[in-house]
PDB file of C-alpha atoms in Angstrom:
ATOM      1  CA  MET H   1      -6.195  20.812 -23.579  1.00 72.00           C
ATOM      2  CA  LYS H   2      -7.668  18.082 -25.493  1.00 95.00           C
ATOM      3  CA  LYS H   3      -6.637  18.383 -29.161  1.00 98.00           C
ATOM      4  CA  LEU H   4      -7.989  16.931 -32.359  1.00 98.00           C
ATOM      5  CA  VAL H   5      -5.833  16.961 -35.671  1.00 98.00           C
ATOM      6  CA  ILE H   6      -7.772  16.206 -38.724  1.00 98.00           C
ATOM      7  CA  ALA H   7      -5.509  15.877 -42.041  1.00 97.00           C
ATOM      8  CA  GLY H   8      -7.437  16.393 -45.270  1.00 91.00           C
ATOM      9  CA  GLY H   9     -10.219  18.079 -43.107  1.00 89.00           C
ATOM     10  CA  THR H  10     -11.842  20.306 -45.824  1.00 91.00           C
ATOM     11  CA  GLY H  11     -13.653  17.699 -47.999  1.00 90.00           C
ATOM     12  CA  TYR H  12     -17.371  16.578 -47.259  1.00 91.00           C
ATOM     13  CA  LEU H  13     -16.348  14.125 -44.471  1.00 94.00           C
ATOM     14  CA  GLY H  14     -13.723  16.430 -43.128  1.00 94.00           C
ATOM     15  CA  LYS H  15     -16.064  19.292 -42.854  1.00 94.00           C
ATOM     16  CA  ALA H  16     -18.745  16.838 -40.915  1.00 95.00           C
ATOM     17  CA  CYS H  17     -15.901  15.835 -38.343  1.00 97.00           C
ATOM     18  CA  VAL H  18     -15.010  19.556 -37.701  1.00 96.00           C
ATOM     19  CA  ALA H  19     -18.887  20.481 -37.047  1.00 96.00           C
ATOM     20  CA  TYR H  20     -19.517  17.327 -34.968  1.00 97.00           C
ATOM     21  CA  PHE H  21     -16.238  17.532 -32.965  1.00 97.00           C
ATOM     22  CA  SER H  22     -15.973  21.095 -32.236  1.00 95.00           C
ATOM     23  CA  THR H  23     -17.815  21.031 -29.275  1.00 95.00           C
ATOM     24  CA  LYS H  24     -16.095  17.934 -28.015  1.00 96.00           C
ATOM     25  CA  TYR H  25     -12.314  18.824 -28.150  1.00 97.00           C
ATOM     26  CA  ASP H  26     -10.863  22.217 -26.780  1.00 97.00           C
ATOM     27  CA  THR H  27      -8.683  22.813 -30.098  1.00 97.00           C
ATOM     28  CA  ILE H  28      -9.083  21.113 -33.674  1.00 98.00           C
ATOM     29  CA  VAL H  29      -6.240  21.802 -36.068  1.00 98.00           C
ATOM     30  CA  VAL H  30      -7.169  21.128 -39.814  1.00 97.00           C
ATOM     31  CA  LEU H  31      -4.127  20.278 -41.998  1.00 97.00           C
ATOM     32  CA  SER H  32      -5.020  21.743 -45.514  1.00 95.00           C
ATOM     33  CA  ARG H  33      -3.495  22.540 -48.546  1.00 92.00           C
ATOM     34  CA  LYS H  34      -4.889  26.005 -48.354  1.00 90.00           C
ATOM     35  CA  LYS H  35      -4.315  28.648 -46.149  1.00 87.00           C
ATOM     36  CA  ARG H  36      -7.603  29.286 -44.134  1.00 92.00           C
ATOM     37  CA  PRO H  37      -8.661  31.632 -41.329  1.00 93.00           C
ATOM     38  CA  THR H  38      -9.357  30.508 -38.139  1.00 94.00           C
ATOM     39  CA  LEU H  39     -12.918  29.779 -36.928  1.00 94.00           C
ATOM     40  CA  GLY H  40     -13.530  29.690 -33.329  1.00 95.00           C
ATOM     41  CA  ASN H  41     -11.316  26.801 -31.809  1.00 96.00           C
ATOM     42  CA  VAL H  42     -10.677  25.395 -35.382  1.00 97.00           C
ATOM     43  CA  HIS H  43      -7.178  26.144 -36.719  1.00 97.00           C
ATOM     44  CA  TYR H  44      -5.997  25.458 -40.464  1.00 97.00           C
ATOM     45  CA  VAL H  45      -2.427  24.632 -40.868  1.00 97.00           C
ATOM     46  CA  GLN H  46      -0.901  24.216 -44.183  1.00 96.00           C
ATOM     47  CA  TRP H  47       0.834  21.121 -45.362  1.00 97.00           C
ATOM     48  CA  ASP H  48       1.302  19.391 -48.666  1.00 95.00           C
ATOM     49  CA  ALA H  49       0.632  15.970 -47.570  1.00 96.00           C
ATOM     50  CA  GLU H  50       4.079  14.788 -48.588  1.00 96.00           C
ATOM     51  CA  GLN H  51       6.708  16.351 -46.616  1.00 96.00           C
ATOM     52  CA  LEU H  52       7.598  16.864 -43.020  1.00 97.00           C
ATOM     53  CA  GLY H  53       7.283  20.612 -41.881  1.00 96.00           C
ATOM     54  CA  PRO H  54       6.372  22.921 -39.159  1.00 96.00           C
ATOM     55  CA  TRP H  55       2.935  21.339 -38.937  1.00 97.00           C
ATOM     56  CA  ARG H  56       4.324  18.248 -37.555  1.00 97.00           C
ATOM     57  CA  ALA H  57       4.561  20.163 -34.094  1.00 97.00           C
ATOM     58  CA  HIS H  58       0.588  19.955 -33.922  1.00 97.00           C
ATOM     59  CA  LEU H  59       0.790  16.057 -33.716  1.00 97.00           C
ATOM     60  CA  ASN H  60       2.577  16.661 -29.968  1.00 96.00           C
ATOM     61  CA  ASP H  61       0.223  16.616 -27.161  1.00 96.00           C
ATOM     62  CA  CYS H  62      -2.618  15.666 -29.692  1.00 96.00           C
ATOM     63  CA  HIS H  63      -5.478  13.254 -28.388  1.00 98.00           C
ATOM     64  CA  THR H  64      -6.686  12.087 -31.761  1.00 98.00           C
ATOM     65  CA  LEU H  65      -5.604  12.469 -35.439  1.00 98.00           C
ATOM     66  CA  ILE H  66      -8.068  11.607 -38.252  1.00 98.00           C
ATOM     67  CA  ASN H  67      -6.605  11.102 -41.685  1.00 98.00           C
ATOM     68  CA  MET H  68      -8.972  11.730 -44.599  1.00 96.00           C
ATOM     69  CA  THR H  69      -6.488  12.800 -47.268  1.00 95.00           C
ATOM     70  CA  GLY H  70      -6.802  11.345 -50.839  1.00 93.00           C
ATOM     71  CA  ARG H  71      -7.283  12.349 -54.307  1.00 90.00           C
ATOM     72  CA  SER H  72     -11.200  11.629 -55.025  1.00 88.00           C
ATOM     73  CA  VAL H  73     -11.907   8.406 -57.068  1.00 90.00           C
ATOM     74  CA  ASP H  74     -14.641   9.982 -58.995  1.00 85.00           C
ATOM     75  CA  CYS H  75     -12.812  10.362 -62.088  1.00 89.00           C
ATOM     76  CA  ARG H  76     -11.432   8.267 -65.113  1.00 91.00           C
ATOM     77  CA  TYR H  77      -8.800   5.751 -64.119  1.00 92.00           C
ATOM     78  CA  THR H  78      -5.945   6.838 -66.494  1.00 94.00           C
ATOM     79  CA  GLU H  79      -2.634   5.800 -65.668  1.00 95.00           C
ATOM     80  CA  THR H  80      -2.025   9.460 -64.418  1.00 96.00           C
ATOM     81  CA  ASN H  81      -5.045   9.687 -62.195  1.00 94.00           C
ATOM     82  CA  LYS H  82      -4.320   6.160 -61.017  1.00 95.00           C
ATOM     83  CA  LYS H  83      -0.965   7.312 -59.886  1.00 96.00           C
ATOM     84  CA  VAL H  84      -2.306  10.357 -58.223  1.00 96.00           C
ATOM     85  CA  ILE H  85      -5.021   8.465 -56.244  1.00 96.00           C
ATOM     86  CA  LEU H  86      -2.581   5.764 -55.013  1.00 96.00           C
ATOM     87  CA  ASN H  87       0.050   8.276 -54.107  1.00 96.00           C
ATOM     88  CA  SER H  88      -2.162  10.934 -52.230  1.00 96.00           C
ATOM     89  CA  ARG H  89      -3.191   8.218 -49.844  1.00 97.00           C
ATOM     90  CA  ILE H  90       0.242   6.542 -49.307  1.00 97.00           C
ATOM     91  CA  ASN H  91       2.252   9.545 -49.127  1.00 97.00           C
ATOM     92  CA  SER H  92       0.173  11.232 -46.912  1.00 97.00           C
ATOM     93  CA  THR H  93      -0.049   8.144 -44.350  1.00 98.00           C
ATOM     94  CA  LYS H  94       3.597   7.765 -44.437  1.00 98.00           C
ATOM     95  CA  VAL H  95       4.393  11.093 -43.555  1.00 98.00           C
ATOM     96  CA  LEU H  96       2.055  11.308 -40.783  1.00 98.00           C
ATOM     97  CA  GLY H  97       3.479   8.033 -39.179  1.00 98.00           C
ATOM     98  CA  ALA H  98       6.654   9.618 -39.743  1.00 97.00           C
ATOM     99  CA  ALA H  99       5.597  12.943 -37.640  1.00 97.00           C
ATOM    100  CA  ILE H 100       3.977  10.627 -34.894  1.00 98.00           C
ATOM    101  CA  GLY H 101       7.355   9.009 -34.471  1.00 96.00           C
ATOM    102  CA  MET H 102       9.070  12.370 -33.891  1.00 96.00           C
ATOM    103  CA  ALA H 103       6.347  13.506 -31.360  1.00 97.00           C
ATOM    104  CA  LYS H 104       7.471  13.706 -27.621  1.00 96.00           C
ATOM    105  CA  ASN H 105       3.666  13.013 -26.622  1.00 97.00           C
ATOM    106  CA  PRO H 106       2.199  11.483 -29.743  1.00 98.00           C
ATOM    107  CA  PRO H 107      -1.675  11.117 -30.659  1.00 98.00           C
ATOM    108  CA  GLN H 108      -3.257   8.100 -28.312  1.00 98.00           C
ATOM    109  CA  VAL H 109      -5.479   7.245 -31.329  1.00 98.00           C
ATOM    110  CA  TRP H 110      -4.976   7.461 -35.130  1.00 98.00           C
ATOM    111  CA  LEU H 111      -8.080   6.869 -37.625  1.00 98.00           C
ATOM    112  CA  ASN H 112      -7.028   6.557 -40.996  1.00 98.00           C
ATOM    113  CA  SER H 113      -9.348   6.482 -44.035  1.00 97.00           C
ATOM    114  CA  SER H 114      -9.776   3.124 -45.955  1.00 97.00           C
ATOM    115  CA  THR H 115     -12.531   1.904 -47.941  1.00 97.00           C
ATOM    116  CA  ALA H 116     -15.382  -0.885 -47.986  1.00 97.00           C
ATOM    117  CA  THR H 117     -14.519  -1.352 -51.602  1.00 96.00           C
ATOM    118  CA  ILE H 118     -11.698  -3.504 -50.495  1.00 98.00           C
ATOM    119  CA  TYR H 119     -13.989  -6.351 -50.377  1.00 98.00           C
ATOM    120  CA  ARG H 120     -14.799  -8.534 -53.375  1.00 97.00           C
ATOM    121  CA  HIS H 121     -17.878  -7.975 -55.589  1.00 97.00           C
ATOM    122  CA  SER H 122     -20.534  -9.965 -53.738  1.00 97.00           C
ATOM    123  CA  LEU H 123     -24.282 -10.286 -54.378  1.00 97.00           C
ATOM    124  CA  ASN H 124     -25.033 -12.856 -51.521  1.00 96.00           C
ATOM    125  CA  MET H 125     -22.158 -13.050 -48.912  1.00 97.00           C
ATOM    126  CA  GLU H 126     -22.157 -10.253 -46.393  1.00 97.00           C
ATOM    127  CA  MET H 127     -18.634  -8.971 -45.705  1.00 98.00           C
ATOM    128  CA  ASP H 128     -17.672  -8.572 -42.222  1.00 98.00           C
ATOM    129  CA  GLU H 129     -14.173  -7.605 -41.012  1.00 98.00           C
ATOM    130  CA  ARG H 130     -13.320 -11.230 -39.984  1.00 95.00           C
ATOM    131  CA  SER H 131     -14.832 -13.445 -42.757  1.00 95.00           C
ATOM    132  CA  GLY H 132     -14.880 -10.717 -45.447  1.00 97.00           C
ATOM    133  CA  GLU H 133     -12.979 -11.752 -48.963  1.00 98.00           C
ATOM    134  CA  ILE H 134     -10.538  -9.108 -50.239  1.00 98.00           C
ATOM    135  CA  GLY H 135     -11.285  -8.482 -53.913  1.00 96.00           C
ATOM    136  CA  GLU H 136      -9.095  -7.672 -56.952  1.00 95.00           C
ATOM    137  CA  GLY H 137      -8.584  -4.755 -59.319  1.00 94.00           C
ATOM    138  CA  PHE H 138      -7.219  -1.349 -59.335  1.00 94.00           C
ATOM    139  CA  SER H 139      -9.448   0.126 -56.315  1.00 95.00           C
ATOM    140  CA  VAL H 140      -8.834  -3.067 -54.199  1.00 97.00           C
ATOM    141  CA  GLU H 141      -4.958  -2.723 -54.983  1.00 97.00           C
ATOM    142  CA  VAL H 142      -5.076   1.053 -53.521  1.00 96.00           C
ATOM    143  CA  ALA H 143      -7.010  -0.124 -50.498  1.00 97.00           C
ATOM    144  CA  LYS H 144      -4.630  -2.667 -49.689  1.00 98.00           C
ATOM    145  CA  ALA H 145      -1.542  -0.659 -50.477  1.00 97.00           C
ATOM    146  CA  TRP H 146      -3.216   2.243 -48.135  1.00 97.00           C
ATOM    147  CA  GLU H 147      -3.780  -0.247 -45.143  1.00 98.00           C
ATOM    148  CA  THR H 148      -0.309  -1.805 -45.550  1.00 98.00           C
ATOM    149  CA  ALA H 149       1.280   1.728 -45.547  1.00 98.00           C
ATOM    150  CA  PHE H 150      -0.908   2.505 -42.335  1.00 98.00           C
ATOM    151  CA  PHE H 151      -0.291  -0.570 -40.319  1.00 98.00           C
ATOM    152  CA  SER H 152       3.544  -0.567 -41.275  1.00 97.00           C
ATOM    153  CA  GLN H 153       4.075   2.734 -39.292  1.00 97.00           C
ATOM    154  CA  GLN H 154       5.827   2.225 -35.895  1.00 94.00           C
ATOM    155  CA  THR H 155       3.559   3.953 -33.622  1.00 96.00           C
ATOM    156  CA  PRO H 156       3.597   1.874 -30.438  1.00 96.00           C
ATOM    157  CA  ARG H 157       2.109   4.362 -28.387  1.00 97.00           C
ATOM    158  CA  THR H 158      -0.735   5.233 -30.953  1.00 98.00           C
ATOM    159  CA  ARG H 159      -3.759   2.835 -31.139  1.00 98.00           C
ATOM    160  CA  LYS H 160      -4.431   2.482 -35.097  1.00 98.00           C
ATOM    161  CA  VAL H 161      -8.050   1.936 -36.919  1.00 98.00           C
ATOM    162  CA  ALA H 162      -8.481   1.832 -40.634  1.00 98.00           C
ATOM    163  CA  LEU H 163     -11.696   3.208 -41.489  1.00 98.00           C
ATOM    164  CA  ARG H 164     -13.269   0.773 -44.261  1.00 98.00           C
ATOM    165  CA  THR H 165     -16.069   3.231 -45.110  1.00 98.00           C
ATOM    166  CA  SER H 166     -18.948   2.944 -47.310  1.00 96.00           C
ATOM    167  CA  ILE H 167     -20.698   5.474 -49.019  1.00 94.00           C
ATOM    168  CA  VAL H 168     -21.556   8.245 -46.912  1.00 95.00           C
ATOM    169  CA  LEU H 169     -25.236   9.777 -47.263  1.00 94.00           C
ATOM    170  CA  GLY H 170     -26.254  13.432 -46.438  1.00 90.00           C
ATOM    171  CA  GLY H 171     -28.086  16.349 -47.384  1.00 79.00           C
ATOM    172  CA  ASN H 172     -25.283  18.597 -48.016  1.00 75.00           C
ATOM    173  CA  GLY H 173     -22.959  16.769 -50.211  1.00 74.00           C
ATOM    174  CA  GLY H 174     -21.412  13.502 -50.950  1.00 78.00           C
ATOM    175  CA  ALA H 175     -22.963  10.734 -53.393  1.00 82.00           C
ATOM    176  CA  LEU H 176     -26.462  11.448 -52.505  1.00 85.00           C
ATOM    177  CA  VAL H 177     -26.531  14.574 -54.512  1.00 84.00           C
ATOM    178  CA  PRO H 178     -25.998  13.087 -58.170  1.00 85.00           C
ATOM    179  CA  ILE H 179     -28.231  10.317 -57.483  1.00 87.00           C
ATOM    180  CA  LYS H 180     -31.162  12.622 -56.062  1.00 87.00           C
ATOM    181  CA  ASN H 181     -30.398  14.688 -59.310  1.00 86.00           C
ATOM    182  CA  LEU H 182     -30.814  11.884 -61.432  1.00 86.00           C
ATOM    183  CA  ALA H 183     -34.053  10.833 -59.921  1.00 89.00           C
ATOM    184  CA  LYS H 184     -35.666  14.334 -60.149  1.00 91.00           C
ATOM    185  CA  ILE H 185     -35.156  14.316 -64.015  1.00 88.00           C
ATOM    186  CA  GLY H 186     -36.696  11.068 -64.419  1.00 92.00           C
ATOM    187  CA  PHE H 187     -33.340   8.669 -64.711  1.00 88.00           C
ATOM    188  CA  GLY H 188     -33.952   7.098 -61.143  1.00 91.00           C
ATOM    189  CA  GLY H 189     -34.516   3.578 -62.595  1.00 93.00           C
ATOM    190  CA  ARG H 190     -32.291   0.827 -61.764  1.00 94.00           C
ATOM    191  CA  GLN H 191     -28.703   1.381 -62.859  1.00 94.00           C
ATOM    192  CA  GLY H 192     -27.125  -2.050 -64.811  1.00 95.00           C
ATOM    193  CA  PRO H 193     -28.664  -5.001 -63.380  1.00 96.00           C
ATOM    194  CA  GLY H 194     -30.098  -3.363 -60.342  1.00 96.00           C
ATOM    195  CA  ASN H 195     -29.052  -6.534 -58.126  1.00 97.00           C
ATOM    196  CA  GLN H 196     -25.893  -5.203 -57.014  1.00 97.00           C
ATOM    197  CA  LYS H 197     -25.813  -4.516 -53.209  1.00 97.00           C
ATOM    198  CA  PHE H 198     -25.471  -0.914 -51.976  1.00 96.00           C
ATOM    199  CA  SER H 199     -23.563  -0.455 -48.741  1.00 97.00           C
ATOM    200  CA  TRP H 200     -24.043   2.864 -47.194  1.00 96.00           C
ATOM    201  CA  ILE H 201     -24.139   5.039 -43.808  1.00 97.00           C
ATOM    202  CA  HIS H 202     -25.534   8.205 -42.948  1.00 96.00           C
ATOM    203  CA  ILE H 203     -23.143  11.005 -42.207  1.00 96.00           C
ATOM    204  CA  HIS H 204     -24.424  11.326 -38.580  1.00 96.00           C
ATOM    205  CA  ASP H 205     -23.865   7.764 -37.677  1.00 97.00           C
ATOM    206  CA  PHE H 206     -20.415   8.187 -39.477  1.00 98.00           C
ATOM    207  CA  VAL H 207     -19.052  10.775 -37.396  1.00 98.00           C
ATOM    208  CA  ARG H 208     -20.870   9.048 -34.160  1.00 98.00           C
ATOM    209  CA  GLY H 209     -18.960   6.057 -35.370  1.00 98.00           C
ATOM    210  CA  LEU H 210     -15.650   7.655 -35.461  1.00 98.00           C
ATOM    211  CA  GLU H 211     -16.155   9.098 -32.018  1.00 98.00           C
ATOM    212  CA  PHE H 212     -17.299   5.615 -30.583  1.00 98.00           C
ATOM    213  CA  LEU H 213     -13.924   4.115 -32.182  1.00 98.00           C
ATOM    214  CA  ILE H 214     -11.741   6.937 -30.410  1.00 98.00           C
ATOM    215  CA  ASP H 215     -13.855   5.875 -26.898  1.00 97.00           C
ATOM    216  CA  SER H 216     -13.149   2.262 -27.372  1.00 98.00           C
ATOM    217  CA  PRO H 217      -9.435   1.523 -26.320  1.00 96.00           C
ATOM    218  CA  ASN H 218      -9.924  -2.234 -27.134  1.00 95.00           C
ATOM    219  CA  LEU H 219     -10.769  -1.553 -30.893  1.00 97.00           C
ATOM    220  CA  SER H 220      -7.850  -1.356 -33.525  1.00 97.00           C
ATOM    221  CA  GLY H 221      -7.335  -2.591 -36.974  1.00 98.00           C
ATOM    222  CA  PRO H 222      -9.754  -2.298 -40.025  1.00 98.00           C
ATOM    223  CA  VAL H 223     -13.120  -1.514 -39.088  1.00 98.00           C
ATOM    224  CA  ASN H 224     -16.028  -1.327 -41.335  1.00 98.00           C
ATOM    225  CA  ILE H 225     -17.835   2.099 -41.258  1.00 98.00           C
ATOM    226  CA  VAL H 226     -21.231   0.919 -42.649  1.00 98.00           C
ATOM    227  CA  SER H 227     -25.003   0.448 -41.730  1.00 97.00           C
ATOM    228  CA  PRO H 228     -26.312  -2.776 -40.908  1.00 97.00           C
ATOM    229  CA  LYS H 229     -28.467  -3.095 -43.777  1.00 95.00           C
ATOM    230  CA  PRO H 230     -27.174  -2.973 -47.532  1.00 97.00           C
ATOM    231  CA  VAL H 231     -29.983  -2.637 -49.980  1.00 97.00           C
ATOM    232  CA  THR H 232     -30.051  -3.417 -53.913  1.00 97.00           C
ATOM    233  CA  ASN H 233     -29.242  -0.568 -56.326  1.00 96.00           C
ATOM    234  CA  ALA H 234     -32.923  -1.042 -57.570  1.00 96.00           C
ATOM    235  CA  GLU H 235     -34.227  -0.700 -54.004  1.00 96.00           C
ATOM    236  CA  LEU H 236     -31.944   2.379 -53.677  1.00 95.00           C
ATOM    237  CA  MET H 237     -33.263   4.133 -56.506  1.00 94.00           C
ATOM    238  CA  ARG H 238     -36.772   3.148 -55.931  1.00 95.00           C
ATOM    239  CA  LYS H 239     -36.547   4.668 -52.388  1.00 94.00           C
ATOM    240  CA  VAL H 240     -34.856   7.787 -53.563  1.00 93.00           C
ATOM    241  CA  ARG H 241     -37.437   8.327 -56.158  1.00 94.00           C
ATOM    242  CA  LYS H 242     -40.130   8.184 -53.461  1.00 92.00           C
ATOM    243  CA  ALA H 243     -38.065  10.628 -51.177  1.00 90.00           C
ATOM    244  CA  VAL H 244     -37.853  13.428 -53.964  1.00 90.00           C
ATOM    245  CA  GLY H 245     -41.346  12.838 -55.246  1.00 92.00           C
ATOM    246  CA  PHE H 246     -40.800  11.626 -58.521  1.00 91.00           C
ATOM    247  CA  PRO H 247     -43.235   8.807 -59.753  1.00 89.00           C
ATOM    248  CA  PHE H 248     -41.112   6.888 -61.988  1.00 89.00           C
ATOM    249  CA  GLY H 249     -37.436   6.409 -63.162  1.00 92.00           C
ATOM    250  CA  PHE H 250     -35.853   5.315 -66.440  1.00 92.00           C
ATOM    251  CA  PRO H 251     -33.604   2.316 -66.072  1.00 93.00           C
ATOM    252  CA  LEU H 252     -29.775   2.905 -67.139  1.00 92.00           C
ATOM    253  CA  PRO H 253     -28.498  -0.340 -68.526  1.00 92.00           C
ATOM    254  CA  LYS H 254     -24.664  -0.844 -68.519  1.00 91.00           C
ATOM    255  CA  LEU H 255     -24.011   0.408 -72.019  1.00 91.00           C
ATOM    256  CA  LEU H 256     -25.710   3.854 -71.348  1.00 89.00           C
ATOM    257  CA  LEU H 257     -23.724   3.898 -67.928  1.00 87.00           C
ATOM    258  CA  GLU H 258     -20.423   3.266 -69.631  1.00 90.00           C
ATOM    259  CA  ILE H 259     -21.269   6.217 -72.369  1.00 88.00           C
ATOM    260  CA  GLY H 260     -22.343   8.437 -69.332  1.00 83.00           C
ATOM    261  CA  ALA H 261     -19.323   7.703 -67.289  1.00 81.00           C
ATOM    262  CA  ARG H 262     -16.996   8.704 -70.174  1.00 87.00           C
ATOM    263  CA  ILE H 263     -19.086  11.990 -70.822  1.00 82.00           C
ATOM    264  CA  ILE H 264     -18.623  12.991 -66.908  1.00 78.00           C
ATOM    265  CA  CYS H 265     -15.125  11.602 -66.589  1.00 83.00           C
ATOM    266  CA  THR H 266     -15.843   8.999 -63.860  1.00 84.00           C
ATOM    267  CA  GLU H 267     -15.990   4.973 -63.830  1.00 89.00           C
ATOM    268  CA  THR H 268     -19.080   2.503 -63.822  1.00 89.00           C
ATOM    269  CA  GLU H 269     -17.429   0.416 -61.143  1.00 90.00           C
ATOM    270  CA  LEU H 270     -18.753   3.225 -58.651  1.00 84.00           C
ATOM    271  CA  VAL H 271     -21.973   2.151 -59.387  1.00 89.00           C
ATOM    272  CA  LEU H 272     -22.004  -1.438 -60.884  1.00 93.00           C
ATOM    273  CA  LYS H 273     -19.643  -3.037 -58.167  1.00 95.00           C
ATOM    274  CA  SER H 274     -21.627  -5.015 -55.445  1.00 96.00           C
ATOM    275  CA  ARG H 275     -20.611  -3.932 -52.098  1.00 96.00           C
ATOM    276  CA  ASN H 276     -22.318  -6.085 -49.706  1.00 97.00           C
ATOM    277  CA  VAL H 277     -20.469  -4.910 -46.412  1.00 98.00           C
ATOM    278  CA  ILE H 278     -21.957  -4.909 -42.835  1.00 98.00           C
ATOM    279  CA  PRO H 279     -20.420  -3.439 -39.619  1.00 98.00           C
ATOM    280  CA  GLY H 280     -19.392  -6.536 -37.642  1.00 98.00           C
ATOM    281  CA  LEU H 281     -17.126  -5.036 -34.901  1.00 98.00           C
ATOM    282  CA  LEU H 282     -19.237  -2.131 -34.452  1.00 98.00           C
ATOM    283  CA  LEU H 283     -22.280  -3.903 -33.820  1.00 98.00           C
ATOM    284  CA  GLU H 284     -20.477  -6.574 -31.434  1.00 97.00           C
ATOM    285  CA  HIS H 285     -18.963  -3.837 -29.529  1.00 97.00           C
ATOM    286  CA  GLY H 286     -22.392  -2.221 -28.875  1.00 97.00           C
ATOM    287  CA  PHE H 287     -22.553   0.689 -31.217  1.00 98.00           C
ATOM    288  CA  VAL H 288     -26.293   1.845 -31.898  1.00 97.00           C
ATOM    289  CA  PHE H 289     -26.897   3.200 -35.318  1.00 97.00           C
ATOM    290  CA  HIS H 290     -29.613   6.158 -35.190  1.00 96.00           C
ATOM    291  CA  HIS H 291     -30.220   5.632 -39.273  1.00 95.00           C
ATOM    292  CA  ASP H 292     -30.217   1.938 -39.628  1.00 92.00           C
ATOM    293  CA  THR H 293     -32.632   1.516 -42.518  1.00 94.00           C
ATOM    294  CA  LEU H 294     -32.473   3.510 -45.724  1.00 94.00           C
ATOM    295  CA  GLU H 295     -35.714   5.085 -45.369  1.00 91.00           C
ATOM    296  CA  THR H 296     -34.617   6.934 -41.824  1.00 91.00           C
ATOM    297  CA  ALA H 297     -31.255   7.948 -43.832  1.00 92.00           C
ATOM    298  CA  LEU H 298     -33.087   9.449 -46.818  1.00 91.00           C
ATOM    299  CA  LYS H 299     -35.723  11.193 -44.593  1.00 85.00           C
ATOM    300  CA  SER H 300     -33.131  13.254 -43.096  1.00 81.00           C
ATOM    301  CA  SER H 301     -31.029  13.701 -46.058  1.00 74.00           C
ATOM    302  CA  VAL H 302     -33.539  14.660 -48.867  1.00 66.00           C
TER     303      VAL H 302
END
């Protein structure tokens, strides 16, 4: 039987993976902090994402492991939150590596979440896996530590891929929901200067991209999971306004964003950093995007 294990598979991306892969694997095991009932061929197994336990037996005879565990970065970067964000990623990655090392028949491939935020703020230079320049700051340090923890795991029989994922767009959750809501109440103008780049990928291409990586034995290491065509923030908001049918949008300058971020307990970096990332390796190896423009992505998401 072909088995897939998804760690942290109850969030937005995890649920999309479960739905997509449920017909492609005989068994899916979702490692979750909460006890949940079995649904068809999807089994939920409790773990704490920190300690080895009975859950590790499910990695034996498992074909694919996908790890999406990690505290959301959509919060204020207090010292407490910073620690939780970092530890939730590092600890889960390390304990999964330990479990793989104990498996008699370990997974053939391990996809571990990372982030396209690892690259520096860039308005002009497109960042691919070979020439992209690593940035600095808290989010980048988390990404670097995350990938270091991942690639330091000794898994000689398991191919490893770090998923440097951009903002994932879809109709039932994720980052697009608050963006649409802003546009619907008239605040769908540019955010900050508006020239910062927005790298994105449609949810369907995200799961298809993961399947492509699983089926590509020559692909390993960091891979950018992004669409080929980043847009500016101003272009993003203009197209979202058009998609939701709202004729205008008030701009939100940096000062208002700072005030708003404090009120809703988040950080302006999520909006103001210019993420100019492209999928070099996916394109090089022949992956075809179904949603390669923002217009097509929004059409199926709004």
